[in-house]
Coordinates of C-alpha atoms and ligand atoms in Angstrom, one line a residue:
X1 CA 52.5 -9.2 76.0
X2 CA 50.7 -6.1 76.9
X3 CA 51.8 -2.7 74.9
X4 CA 51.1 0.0 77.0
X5 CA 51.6 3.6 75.9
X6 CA 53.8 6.5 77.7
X7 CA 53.8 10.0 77.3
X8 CA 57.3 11.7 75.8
X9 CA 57.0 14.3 78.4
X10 CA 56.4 12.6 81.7
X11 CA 56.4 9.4 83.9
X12 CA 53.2 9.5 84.5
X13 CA 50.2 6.2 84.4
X14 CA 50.9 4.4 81.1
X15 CA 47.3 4.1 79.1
X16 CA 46.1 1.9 76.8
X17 CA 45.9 1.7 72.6
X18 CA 42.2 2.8 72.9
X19 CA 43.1 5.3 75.5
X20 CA 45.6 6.6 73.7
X21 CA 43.8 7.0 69.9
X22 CA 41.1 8.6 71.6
X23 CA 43.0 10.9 73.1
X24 CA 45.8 11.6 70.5
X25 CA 48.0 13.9 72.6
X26 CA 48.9 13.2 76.2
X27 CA 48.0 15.8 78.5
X28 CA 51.2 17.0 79.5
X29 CA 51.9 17.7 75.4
X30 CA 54.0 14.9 75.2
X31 CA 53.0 11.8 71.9
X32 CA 52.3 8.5 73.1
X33 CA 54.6 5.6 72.4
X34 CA 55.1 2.3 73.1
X35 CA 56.5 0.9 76.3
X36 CA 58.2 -1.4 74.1
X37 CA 58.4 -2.3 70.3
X38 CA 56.8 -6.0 69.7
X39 CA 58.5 -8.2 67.7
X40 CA 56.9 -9.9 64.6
X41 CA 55.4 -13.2 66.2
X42 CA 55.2 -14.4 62.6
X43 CA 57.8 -15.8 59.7
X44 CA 58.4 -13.5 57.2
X45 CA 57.7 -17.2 54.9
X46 CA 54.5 -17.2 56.7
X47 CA 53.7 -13.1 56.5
X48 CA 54.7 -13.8 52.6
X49 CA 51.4 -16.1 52.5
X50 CA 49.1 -13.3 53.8
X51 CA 47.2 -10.6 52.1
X52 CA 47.8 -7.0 53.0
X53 CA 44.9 -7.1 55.4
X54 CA 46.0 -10.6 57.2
X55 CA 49.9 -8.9 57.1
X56 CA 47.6 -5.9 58.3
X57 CA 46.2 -7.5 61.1
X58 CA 49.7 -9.8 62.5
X59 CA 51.3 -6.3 62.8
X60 CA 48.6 -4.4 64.5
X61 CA 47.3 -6.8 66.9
X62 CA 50.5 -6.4 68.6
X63 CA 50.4 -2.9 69.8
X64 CA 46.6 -2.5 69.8
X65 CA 46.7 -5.1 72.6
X66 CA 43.8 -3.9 74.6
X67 CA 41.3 -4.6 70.8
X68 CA 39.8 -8.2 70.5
X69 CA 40.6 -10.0 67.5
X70 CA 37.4 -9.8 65.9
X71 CA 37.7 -6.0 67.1
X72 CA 40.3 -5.1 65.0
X73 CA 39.5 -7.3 62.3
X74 CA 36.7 -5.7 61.6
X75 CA 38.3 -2.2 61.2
X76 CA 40.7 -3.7 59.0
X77 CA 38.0 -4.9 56.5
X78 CA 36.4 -1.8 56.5
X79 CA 39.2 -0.1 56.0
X80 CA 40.7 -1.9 53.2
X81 CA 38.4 -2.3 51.0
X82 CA 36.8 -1.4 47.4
X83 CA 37.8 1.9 48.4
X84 CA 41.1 0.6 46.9
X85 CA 41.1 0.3 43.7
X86 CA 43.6 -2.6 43.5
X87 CA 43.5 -6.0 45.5
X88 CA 47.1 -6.1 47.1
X89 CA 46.0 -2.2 48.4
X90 CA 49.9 -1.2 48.1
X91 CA 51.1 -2.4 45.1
X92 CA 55.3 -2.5 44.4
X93 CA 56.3 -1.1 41.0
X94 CA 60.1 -1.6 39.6
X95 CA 61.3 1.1 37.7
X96 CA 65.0 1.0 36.9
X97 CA 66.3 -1.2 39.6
X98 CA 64.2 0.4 42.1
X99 CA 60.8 -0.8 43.9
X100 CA 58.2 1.9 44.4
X101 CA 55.8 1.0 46.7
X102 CA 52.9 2.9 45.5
X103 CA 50.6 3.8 49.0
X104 CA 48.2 6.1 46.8
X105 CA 45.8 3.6 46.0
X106 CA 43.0 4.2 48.4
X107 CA 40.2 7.0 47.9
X108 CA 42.1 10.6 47.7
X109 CA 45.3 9.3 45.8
X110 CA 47.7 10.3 48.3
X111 CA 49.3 7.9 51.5
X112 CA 47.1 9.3 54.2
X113 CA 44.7 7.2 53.4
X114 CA 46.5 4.2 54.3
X115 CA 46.0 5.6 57.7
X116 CA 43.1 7.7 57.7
X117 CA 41.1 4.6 56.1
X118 CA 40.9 3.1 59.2
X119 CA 41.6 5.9 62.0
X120 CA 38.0 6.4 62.7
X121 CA 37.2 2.9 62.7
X122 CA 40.1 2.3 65.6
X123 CA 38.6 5.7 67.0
X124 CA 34.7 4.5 67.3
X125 CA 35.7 1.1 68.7
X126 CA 37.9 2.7 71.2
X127 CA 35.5 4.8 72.0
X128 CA 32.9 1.7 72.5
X129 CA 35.2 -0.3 74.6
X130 CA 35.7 3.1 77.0
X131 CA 32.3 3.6 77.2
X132 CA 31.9 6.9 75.6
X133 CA 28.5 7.6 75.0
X134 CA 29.3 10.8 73.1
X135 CA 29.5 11.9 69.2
X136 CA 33.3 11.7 68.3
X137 CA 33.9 15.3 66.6
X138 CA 36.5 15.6 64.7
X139 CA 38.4 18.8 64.1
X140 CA 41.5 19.0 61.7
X141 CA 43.2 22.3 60.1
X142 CA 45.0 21.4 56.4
X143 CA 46.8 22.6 54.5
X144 CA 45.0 20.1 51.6
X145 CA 45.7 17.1 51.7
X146 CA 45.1 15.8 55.2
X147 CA 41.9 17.6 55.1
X148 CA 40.5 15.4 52.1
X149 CA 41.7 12.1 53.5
X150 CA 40.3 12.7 56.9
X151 CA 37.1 13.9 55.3
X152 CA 36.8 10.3 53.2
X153 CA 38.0 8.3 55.9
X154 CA 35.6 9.5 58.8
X155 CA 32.5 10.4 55.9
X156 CA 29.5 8.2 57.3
X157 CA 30.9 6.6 60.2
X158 CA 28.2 6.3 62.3
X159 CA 28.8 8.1 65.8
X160 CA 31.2 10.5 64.4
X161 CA 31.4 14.0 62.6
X162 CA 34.7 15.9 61.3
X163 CA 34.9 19.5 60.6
X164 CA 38.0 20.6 58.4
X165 CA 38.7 24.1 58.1
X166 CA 41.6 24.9 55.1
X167 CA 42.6 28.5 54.4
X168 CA 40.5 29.8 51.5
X169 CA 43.2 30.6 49.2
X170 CA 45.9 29.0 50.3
X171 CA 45.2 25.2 48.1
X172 CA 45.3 24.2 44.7
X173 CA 42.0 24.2 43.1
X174 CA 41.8 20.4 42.7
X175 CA 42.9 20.1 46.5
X176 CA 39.8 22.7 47.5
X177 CA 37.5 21.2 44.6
X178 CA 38.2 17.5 46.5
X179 CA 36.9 19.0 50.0
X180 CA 34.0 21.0 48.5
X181 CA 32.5 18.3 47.1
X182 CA 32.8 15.9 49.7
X183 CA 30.0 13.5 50.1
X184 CA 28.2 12.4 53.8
X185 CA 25.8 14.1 56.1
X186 CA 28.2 14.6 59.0
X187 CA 30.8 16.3 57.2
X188 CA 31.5 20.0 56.8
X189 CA 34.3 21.7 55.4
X190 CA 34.7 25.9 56.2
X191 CA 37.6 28.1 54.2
X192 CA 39.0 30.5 56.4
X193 CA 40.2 34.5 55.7
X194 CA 43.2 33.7 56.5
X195 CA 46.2 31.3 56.0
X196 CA 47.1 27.2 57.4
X197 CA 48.8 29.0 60.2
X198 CA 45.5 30.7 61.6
X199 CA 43.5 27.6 61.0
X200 CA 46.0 25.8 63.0
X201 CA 45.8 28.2 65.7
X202 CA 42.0 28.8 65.6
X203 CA 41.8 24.7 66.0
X204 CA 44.1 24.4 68.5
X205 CA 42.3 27.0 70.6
X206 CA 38.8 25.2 69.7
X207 CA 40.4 22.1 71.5
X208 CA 41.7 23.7 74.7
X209 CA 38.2 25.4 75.2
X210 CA 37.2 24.1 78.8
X211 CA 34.1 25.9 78.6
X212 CA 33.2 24.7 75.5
X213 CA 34.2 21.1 76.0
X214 CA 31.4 21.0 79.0
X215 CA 28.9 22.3 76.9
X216 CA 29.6 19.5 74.0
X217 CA 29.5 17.0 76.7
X218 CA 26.4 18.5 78.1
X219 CA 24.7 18.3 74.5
X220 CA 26.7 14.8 73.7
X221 CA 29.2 15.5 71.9
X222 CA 33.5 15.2 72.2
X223 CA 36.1 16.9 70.0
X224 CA 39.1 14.4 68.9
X225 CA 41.8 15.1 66.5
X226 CA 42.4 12.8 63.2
X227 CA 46.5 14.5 63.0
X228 CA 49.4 12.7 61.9
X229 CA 50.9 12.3 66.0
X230 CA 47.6 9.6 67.0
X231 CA 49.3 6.7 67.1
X232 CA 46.1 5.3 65.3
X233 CA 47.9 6.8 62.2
X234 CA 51.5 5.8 63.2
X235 CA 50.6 2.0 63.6
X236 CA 48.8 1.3 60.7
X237 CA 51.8 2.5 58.8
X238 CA 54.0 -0.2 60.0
X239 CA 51.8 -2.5 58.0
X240 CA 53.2 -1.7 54.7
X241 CA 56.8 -1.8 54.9
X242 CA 56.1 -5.3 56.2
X243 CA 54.1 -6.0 53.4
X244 CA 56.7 -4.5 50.8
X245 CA 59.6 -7.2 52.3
X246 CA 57.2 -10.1 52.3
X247 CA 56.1 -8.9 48.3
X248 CA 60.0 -9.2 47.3
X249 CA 59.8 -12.4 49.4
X250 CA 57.1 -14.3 47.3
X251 CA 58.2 -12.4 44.1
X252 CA 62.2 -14.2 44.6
X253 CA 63.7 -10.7 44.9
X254 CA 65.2 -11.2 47.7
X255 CA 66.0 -14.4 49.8
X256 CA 64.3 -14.7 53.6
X257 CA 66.9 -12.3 55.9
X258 CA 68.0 -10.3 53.3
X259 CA 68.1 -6.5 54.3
X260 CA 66.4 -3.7 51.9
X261 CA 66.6 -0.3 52.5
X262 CA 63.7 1.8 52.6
X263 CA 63.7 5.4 51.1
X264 CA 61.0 7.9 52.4
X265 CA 59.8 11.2 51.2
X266 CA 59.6 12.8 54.7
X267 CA 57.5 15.7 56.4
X268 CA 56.1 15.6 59.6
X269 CA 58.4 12.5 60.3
X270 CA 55.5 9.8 60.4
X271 CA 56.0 7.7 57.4
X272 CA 59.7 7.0 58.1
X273 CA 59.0 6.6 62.0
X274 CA 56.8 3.4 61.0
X275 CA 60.1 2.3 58.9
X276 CA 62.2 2.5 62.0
X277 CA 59.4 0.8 63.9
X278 CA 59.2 -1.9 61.3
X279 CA 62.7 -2.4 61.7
X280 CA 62.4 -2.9 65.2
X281 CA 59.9 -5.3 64.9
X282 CA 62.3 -7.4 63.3
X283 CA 61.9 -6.6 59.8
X284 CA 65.2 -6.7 57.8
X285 CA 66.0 -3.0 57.1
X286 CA 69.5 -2.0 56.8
X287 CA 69.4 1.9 55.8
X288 CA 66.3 4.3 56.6
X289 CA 66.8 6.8 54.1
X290 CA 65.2 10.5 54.9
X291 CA 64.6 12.3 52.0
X292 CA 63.4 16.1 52.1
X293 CA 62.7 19.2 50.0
X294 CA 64.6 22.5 50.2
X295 CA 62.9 22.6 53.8
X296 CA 66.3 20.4 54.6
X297 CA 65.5 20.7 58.9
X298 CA 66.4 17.0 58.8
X299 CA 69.0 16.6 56.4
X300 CA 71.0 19.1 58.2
X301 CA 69.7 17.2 61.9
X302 CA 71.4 13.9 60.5
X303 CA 74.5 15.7 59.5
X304 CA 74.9 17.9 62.3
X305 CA 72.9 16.9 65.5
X306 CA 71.4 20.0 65.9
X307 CA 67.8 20.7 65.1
X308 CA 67.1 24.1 63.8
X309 CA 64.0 25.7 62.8
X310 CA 65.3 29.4 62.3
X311 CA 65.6 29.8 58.8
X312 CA 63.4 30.5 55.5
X313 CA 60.2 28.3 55.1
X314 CA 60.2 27.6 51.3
X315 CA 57.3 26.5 49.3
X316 CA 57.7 23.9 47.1
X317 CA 56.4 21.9 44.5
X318 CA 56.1 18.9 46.6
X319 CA 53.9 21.2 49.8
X320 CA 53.1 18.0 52.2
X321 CA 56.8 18.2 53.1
X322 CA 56.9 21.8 53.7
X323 CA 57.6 21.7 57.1
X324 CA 60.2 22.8 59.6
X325 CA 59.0 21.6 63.0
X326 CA 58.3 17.8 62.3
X327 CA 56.2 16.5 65.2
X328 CA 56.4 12.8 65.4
X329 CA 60.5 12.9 65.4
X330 CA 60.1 13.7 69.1
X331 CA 59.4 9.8 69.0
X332 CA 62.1 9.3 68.0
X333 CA 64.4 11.9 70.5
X334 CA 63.2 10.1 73.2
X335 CA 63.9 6.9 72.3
X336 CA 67.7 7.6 71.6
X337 CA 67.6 9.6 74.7
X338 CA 66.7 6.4 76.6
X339 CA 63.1 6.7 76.9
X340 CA 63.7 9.8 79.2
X341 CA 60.8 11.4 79.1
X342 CA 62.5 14.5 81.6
X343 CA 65.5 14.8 78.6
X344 CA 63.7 14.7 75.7
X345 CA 60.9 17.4 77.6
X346 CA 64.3 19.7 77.6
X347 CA 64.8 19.5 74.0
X348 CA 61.5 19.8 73.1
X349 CA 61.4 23.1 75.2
X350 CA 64.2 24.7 74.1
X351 CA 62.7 24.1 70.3
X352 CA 59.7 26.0 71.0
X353 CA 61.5 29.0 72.8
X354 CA 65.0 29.1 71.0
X355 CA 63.4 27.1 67.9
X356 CA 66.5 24.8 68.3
X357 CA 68.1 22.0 70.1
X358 CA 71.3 19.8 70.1
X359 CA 71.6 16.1 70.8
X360 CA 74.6 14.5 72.6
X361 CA 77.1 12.3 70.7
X362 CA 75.8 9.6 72.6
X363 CA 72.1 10.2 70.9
X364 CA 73.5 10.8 67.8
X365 CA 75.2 7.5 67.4
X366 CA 71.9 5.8 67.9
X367 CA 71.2 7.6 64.4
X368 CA 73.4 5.6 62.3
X369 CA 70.9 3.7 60.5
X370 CA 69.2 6.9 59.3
X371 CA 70.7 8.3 56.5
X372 CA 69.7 12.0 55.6
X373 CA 69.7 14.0 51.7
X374 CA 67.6 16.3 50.3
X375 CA 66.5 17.4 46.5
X376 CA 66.2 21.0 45.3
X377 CA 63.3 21.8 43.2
X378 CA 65.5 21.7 39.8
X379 CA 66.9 17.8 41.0
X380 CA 62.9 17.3 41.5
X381 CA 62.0 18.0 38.6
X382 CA 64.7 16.3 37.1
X383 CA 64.2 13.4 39.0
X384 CA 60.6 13.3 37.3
X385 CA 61.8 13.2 33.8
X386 CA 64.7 11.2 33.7
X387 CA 62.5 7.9 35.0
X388 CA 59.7 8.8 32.6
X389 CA 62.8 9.1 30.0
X390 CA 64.2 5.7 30.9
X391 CA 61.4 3.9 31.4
X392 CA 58.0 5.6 31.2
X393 CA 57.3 5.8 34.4
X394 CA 55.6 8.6 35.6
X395 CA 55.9 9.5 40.0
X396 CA 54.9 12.8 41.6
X397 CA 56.8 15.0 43.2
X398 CA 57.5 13.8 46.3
X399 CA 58.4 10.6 45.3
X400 CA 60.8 12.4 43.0
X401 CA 62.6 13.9 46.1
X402 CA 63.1 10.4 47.3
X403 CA 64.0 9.4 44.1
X404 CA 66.5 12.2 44.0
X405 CA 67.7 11.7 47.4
X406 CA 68.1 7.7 46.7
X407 CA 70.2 8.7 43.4
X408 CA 72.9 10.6 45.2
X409 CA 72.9 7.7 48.0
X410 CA 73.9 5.5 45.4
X411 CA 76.5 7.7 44.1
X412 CA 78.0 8.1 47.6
X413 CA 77.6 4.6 48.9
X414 CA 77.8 2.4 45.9
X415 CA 75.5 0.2 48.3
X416 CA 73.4 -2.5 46.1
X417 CA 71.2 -3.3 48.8
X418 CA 67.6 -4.3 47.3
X419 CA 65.6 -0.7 47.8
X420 CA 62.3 0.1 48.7
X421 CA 61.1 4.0 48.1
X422 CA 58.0 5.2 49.4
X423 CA 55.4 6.0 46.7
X424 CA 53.4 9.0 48.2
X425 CA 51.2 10.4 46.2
X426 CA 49.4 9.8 42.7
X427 CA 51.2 12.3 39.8
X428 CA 47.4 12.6 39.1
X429 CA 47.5 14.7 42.4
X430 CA 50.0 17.0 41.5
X431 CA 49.6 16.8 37.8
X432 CA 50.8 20.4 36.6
X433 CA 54.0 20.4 38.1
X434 CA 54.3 16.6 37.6
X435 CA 53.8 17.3 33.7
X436 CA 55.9 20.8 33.7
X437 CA 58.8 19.1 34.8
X438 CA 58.5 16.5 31.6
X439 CA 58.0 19.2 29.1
X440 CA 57.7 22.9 29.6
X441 CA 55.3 22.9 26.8
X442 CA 52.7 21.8 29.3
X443 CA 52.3 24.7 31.1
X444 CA 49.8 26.5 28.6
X445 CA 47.1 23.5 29.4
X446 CA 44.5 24.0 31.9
X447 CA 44.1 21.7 35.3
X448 CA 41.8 18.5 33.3
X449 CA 43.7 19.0 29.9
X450 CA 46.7 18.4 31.8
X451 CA 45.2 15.1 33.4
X452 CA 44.0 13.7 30.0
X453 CA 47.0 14.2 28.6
X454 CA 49.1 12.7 31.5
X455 CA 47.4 9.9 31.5
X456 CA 47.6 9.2 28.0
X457 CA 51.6 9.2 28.2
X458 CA 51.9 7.3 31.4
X459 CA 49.4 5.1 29.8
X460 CA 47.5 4.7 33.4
X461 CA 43.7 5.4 33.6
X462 CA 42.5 8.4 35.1
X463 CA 42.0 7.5 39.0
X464 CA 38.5 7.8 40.3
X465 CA 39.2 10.0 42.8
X466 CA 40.1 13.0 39.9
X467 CA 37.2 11.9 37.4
X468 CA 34.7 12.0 40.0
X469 CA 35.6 16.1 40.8
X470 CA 35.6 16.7 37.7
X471 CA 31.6 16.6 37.7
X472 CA 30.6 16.6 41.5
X473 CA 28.5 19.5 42.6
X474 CA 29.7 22.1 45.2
X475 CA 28.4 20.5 48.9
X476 CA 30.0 22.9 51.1
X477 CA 30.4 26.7 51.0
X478 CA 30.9 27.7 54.5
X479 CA 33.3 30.8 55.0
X480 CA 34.4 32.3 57.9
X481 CA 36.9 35.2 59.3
X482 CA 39.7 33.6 61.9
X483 CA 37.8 34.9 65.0
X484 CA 34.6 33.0 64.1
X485 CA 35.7 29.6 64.0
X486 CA 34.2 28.0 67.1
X487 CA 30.8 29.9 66.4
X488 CA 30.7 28.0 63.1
X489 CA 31.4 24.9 64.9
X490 CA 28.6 25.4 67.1
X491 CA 26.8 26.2 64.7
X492 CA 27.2 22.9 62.8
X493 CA 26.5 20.7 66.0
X494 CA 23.0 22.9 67.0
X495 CA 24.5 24.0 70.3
Ligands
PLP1 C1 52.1 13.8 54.3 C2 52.8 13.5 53.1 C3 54.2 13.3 53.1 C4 55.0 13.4 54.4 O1 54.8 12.3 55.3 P1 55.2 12.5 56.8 O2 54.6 11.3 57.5 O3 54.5 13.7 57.3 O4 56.7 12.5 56.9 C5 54.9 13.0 51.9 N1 54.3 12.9 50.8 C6 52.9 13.1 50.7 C7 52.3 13.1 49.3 C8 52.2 13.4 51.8 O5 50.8 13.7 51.7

């Protein structure tokens, strides 16, 4: 059956998967979802036969409805590929009765390449099969590491260029180091004089630029966004919690209909969203477990039903999930709200003027498989050493809040349900405070030191993606004050 896709924020004409990747947001501000989840069409016997880009491909092909088969078979080859630097692409690790599922595997060691891998292929087809003769430009803001998977994903794609603009000193040097060096002729990377916030801004403006927009299309060109609300990011994500049951399948873990719970690091809501889409595909999961950082908007949402962005934003040593407006849960608002798209507009509304909402007992009871904790820094940290303690197994930081989050779940709960927790990142990628929180002694080694040593007591290789900055030359050294922005993109595309 067809899977059409609405906007959050109005009734307007449903549009289709390749409508709606190329697009990203709907006009009217609202995300795109589904008109209605598909169920698996396949036996989760017959999934355990697959390999992650056959399980890849069963998943997809049901809400990218409007792609041929060969279509989206393609993407998913090129996608999944060497780039990887393991077959299964998202391997599952079991480390003191837990299952990690490690999603940093593919080219900048962190999960957004799971996505990102294969965003711009999705994109350029789409754009094919709508006719758009035009150069797809990409424009993203980071923060670091969206930046770098975007850059590696969308790197030599024919038809498409992506501009990323990160604040100049507002990343870690290996995060800035991994977009300066970026290889491919239609990439450029720009630090900005000022912070994420005014990149954000300055991108945002870029994109709402009428005038501009005429005079890309005039010259052949269209802007498109690469952020974590396309639903070409959201679907692909599905794939691997499939993947992770039909693992435990073939590996006798668990029988065929057992439930697992899945435990996610959480930020800007996407990751676990796919959970809870998996989940309503059919797979078997019993508990969606959010984990956050000391940026605990969501713990206290579960508890509490209000949402509440008024408070202190904390940086923390795991920085993908510092965030206190998490986009993609609006997904999920309007789905317990009904699908009303005029309800969950209210809410949405009243969080950007009063930077708050509350959800009726009615929406909250469609909650109760979600299950909400968060981990301080010190828990973290502590998370970090006691499995490298136990076992020798070494995870980054925010895998340690999920860790965390998981440990006082089974404290509370007592619940031995088989568990999946969502491996985001390589501890390669956040190696200082990865290593800090093992021994304090650490902290007087500099950045590679730290990475030698690290791997030499996890006794894992040093991944590609760190040895090859630690020789790359400098590629890109574009700088440019706030309010000069869209003259250095015009620059870059000669117009
Ligand atoms: C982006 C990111 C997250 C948060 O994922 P969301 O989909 O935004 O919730 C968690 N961990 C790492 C390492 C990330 O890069």
């Amino acid at each position: 059956m067809e899977v059409l896709y609405n906007s959050t924020r109005s009734k307007g004409t449903p549009v289709k998967a390749s409508e709606a990747i190329l697009k990203g947001l709907s006009d009217d501000g609202g995300l795109f979802v589904p008109n209605h989840i598909p169920a698996l069409d396949k036996s989760l016997k017959e999934l355990a036969e697959m390999s992650y880009q056959q399980v890849a491909y069963e998943v997809m092909k049901l809400y990218l409805t409007d792609f041929t088969e060969e279509e989206l078979k393609t993407c998913i080859e090129r996608a999944y590929d060497s780039k990887f630097d393991t077959e299964v692409i998202a391997p599952l690790v079991e480390a003191e009765g837990a299952y990690y599922l490690e999603l940093f595997h593919g080219s900048t060691i962190a999960f957004k390449d799971m996505a990102l891998s294969i965003l711009p292929h999705l994109m350029i087809t789409s754009a094919r099969k709508n006719h758009i003769k035009n150069e797809i430009v990409i424009l993203t803001a980071t923060s670091g590491d969206t930046g770098k998977a975007a850059l590696a994903g969308f790197a030599n794609v024919e038809g498409t260029r992506i501009i990323v603009f990160y604040p100049k000193n507002g990343v870690s040097p290996i995060q800035e180091k991994q977009m300066v060096t970026q290889k491919g002729d239609n990439t450029f990377v720009v630090g900005i004089h000022g912070n994420f916030d005014d990149a954000q801004t300055g991108v945002k403006k870029i994109f709402s630029d009428k005038e501009l927009a005429k005079e890309m299309d005039e010259k052949g060109f269209q802007f498109s966004s690469a952020n974590s609300i396309n639903i070409g990011r959201l679907v692909p994500q599905i794939c691997y919690y499939v993947y992770s049951y039909v693992t435990l399948l073939k590996e006798g873990k668990i029988a065929e209909g057992d439930k697992i719970n899945v435990v996610v690091p959480t930020g800007n809501f996407g990751n676990i969203l796919a959970a809870f889409y998996a989940k309503n595909m059919g797979l078997p999961i019993a508990k969606l477990i959010c984990a956050s950082n000391d940026n605990k908007v969501l713990y206290d949402f579960f508890r509490t039903g209000t949402y509440d962005r008024n408070r202190e934003f904390v940086l923390t040593s795991s920085p993908s999930m510092d965030i206190l407006i998490s986009s993609n849960l609006e997904r999920l608002i309007y789905r317990i709200a009904g699908n009303d798209a005029d309800k969950n507009k209210e809410l949405m509304a009243a969080l950007s003027g009063q930077g708050k909402y509350e959800i009726t007992a009615g929406m909250k009871e469609e909650l109760n498989d979600f299950y909400g904790n968060y981990a301080s820094e010190a828990e973290t940290a502590d998370e970090i050493n006691r499995l490298y303690q136990t076992c020798g197994y070494v995870i980054d930081t925010h895998t340690a809040v999920a860790s965390a989050v998981y440990q006082k779940y089974l404290k509370e709960t007592v619940d031995s349900t088989k568990t999946v927790i969502a491996s985001t990142a390589s501890p390669f990628k956040f190696t200082r405070s990865v290593m800090n929180a093992i021994d304090a002694k650490y902290d007087a080694m500099g950045d590679f030191e730290l990475v030698d040593e690290l791997s030499r007591i996890a006794n894992v290789a040093v991944p590609q993606a760190i040895e090859e900055i630690r020789t790359a030359p400098v590629v890109h050294d574009t700088q440019c004050d706030v309010d000069k922005m869209k003259d250095t993109v015009k620059g870059f595309l000669n117009i």
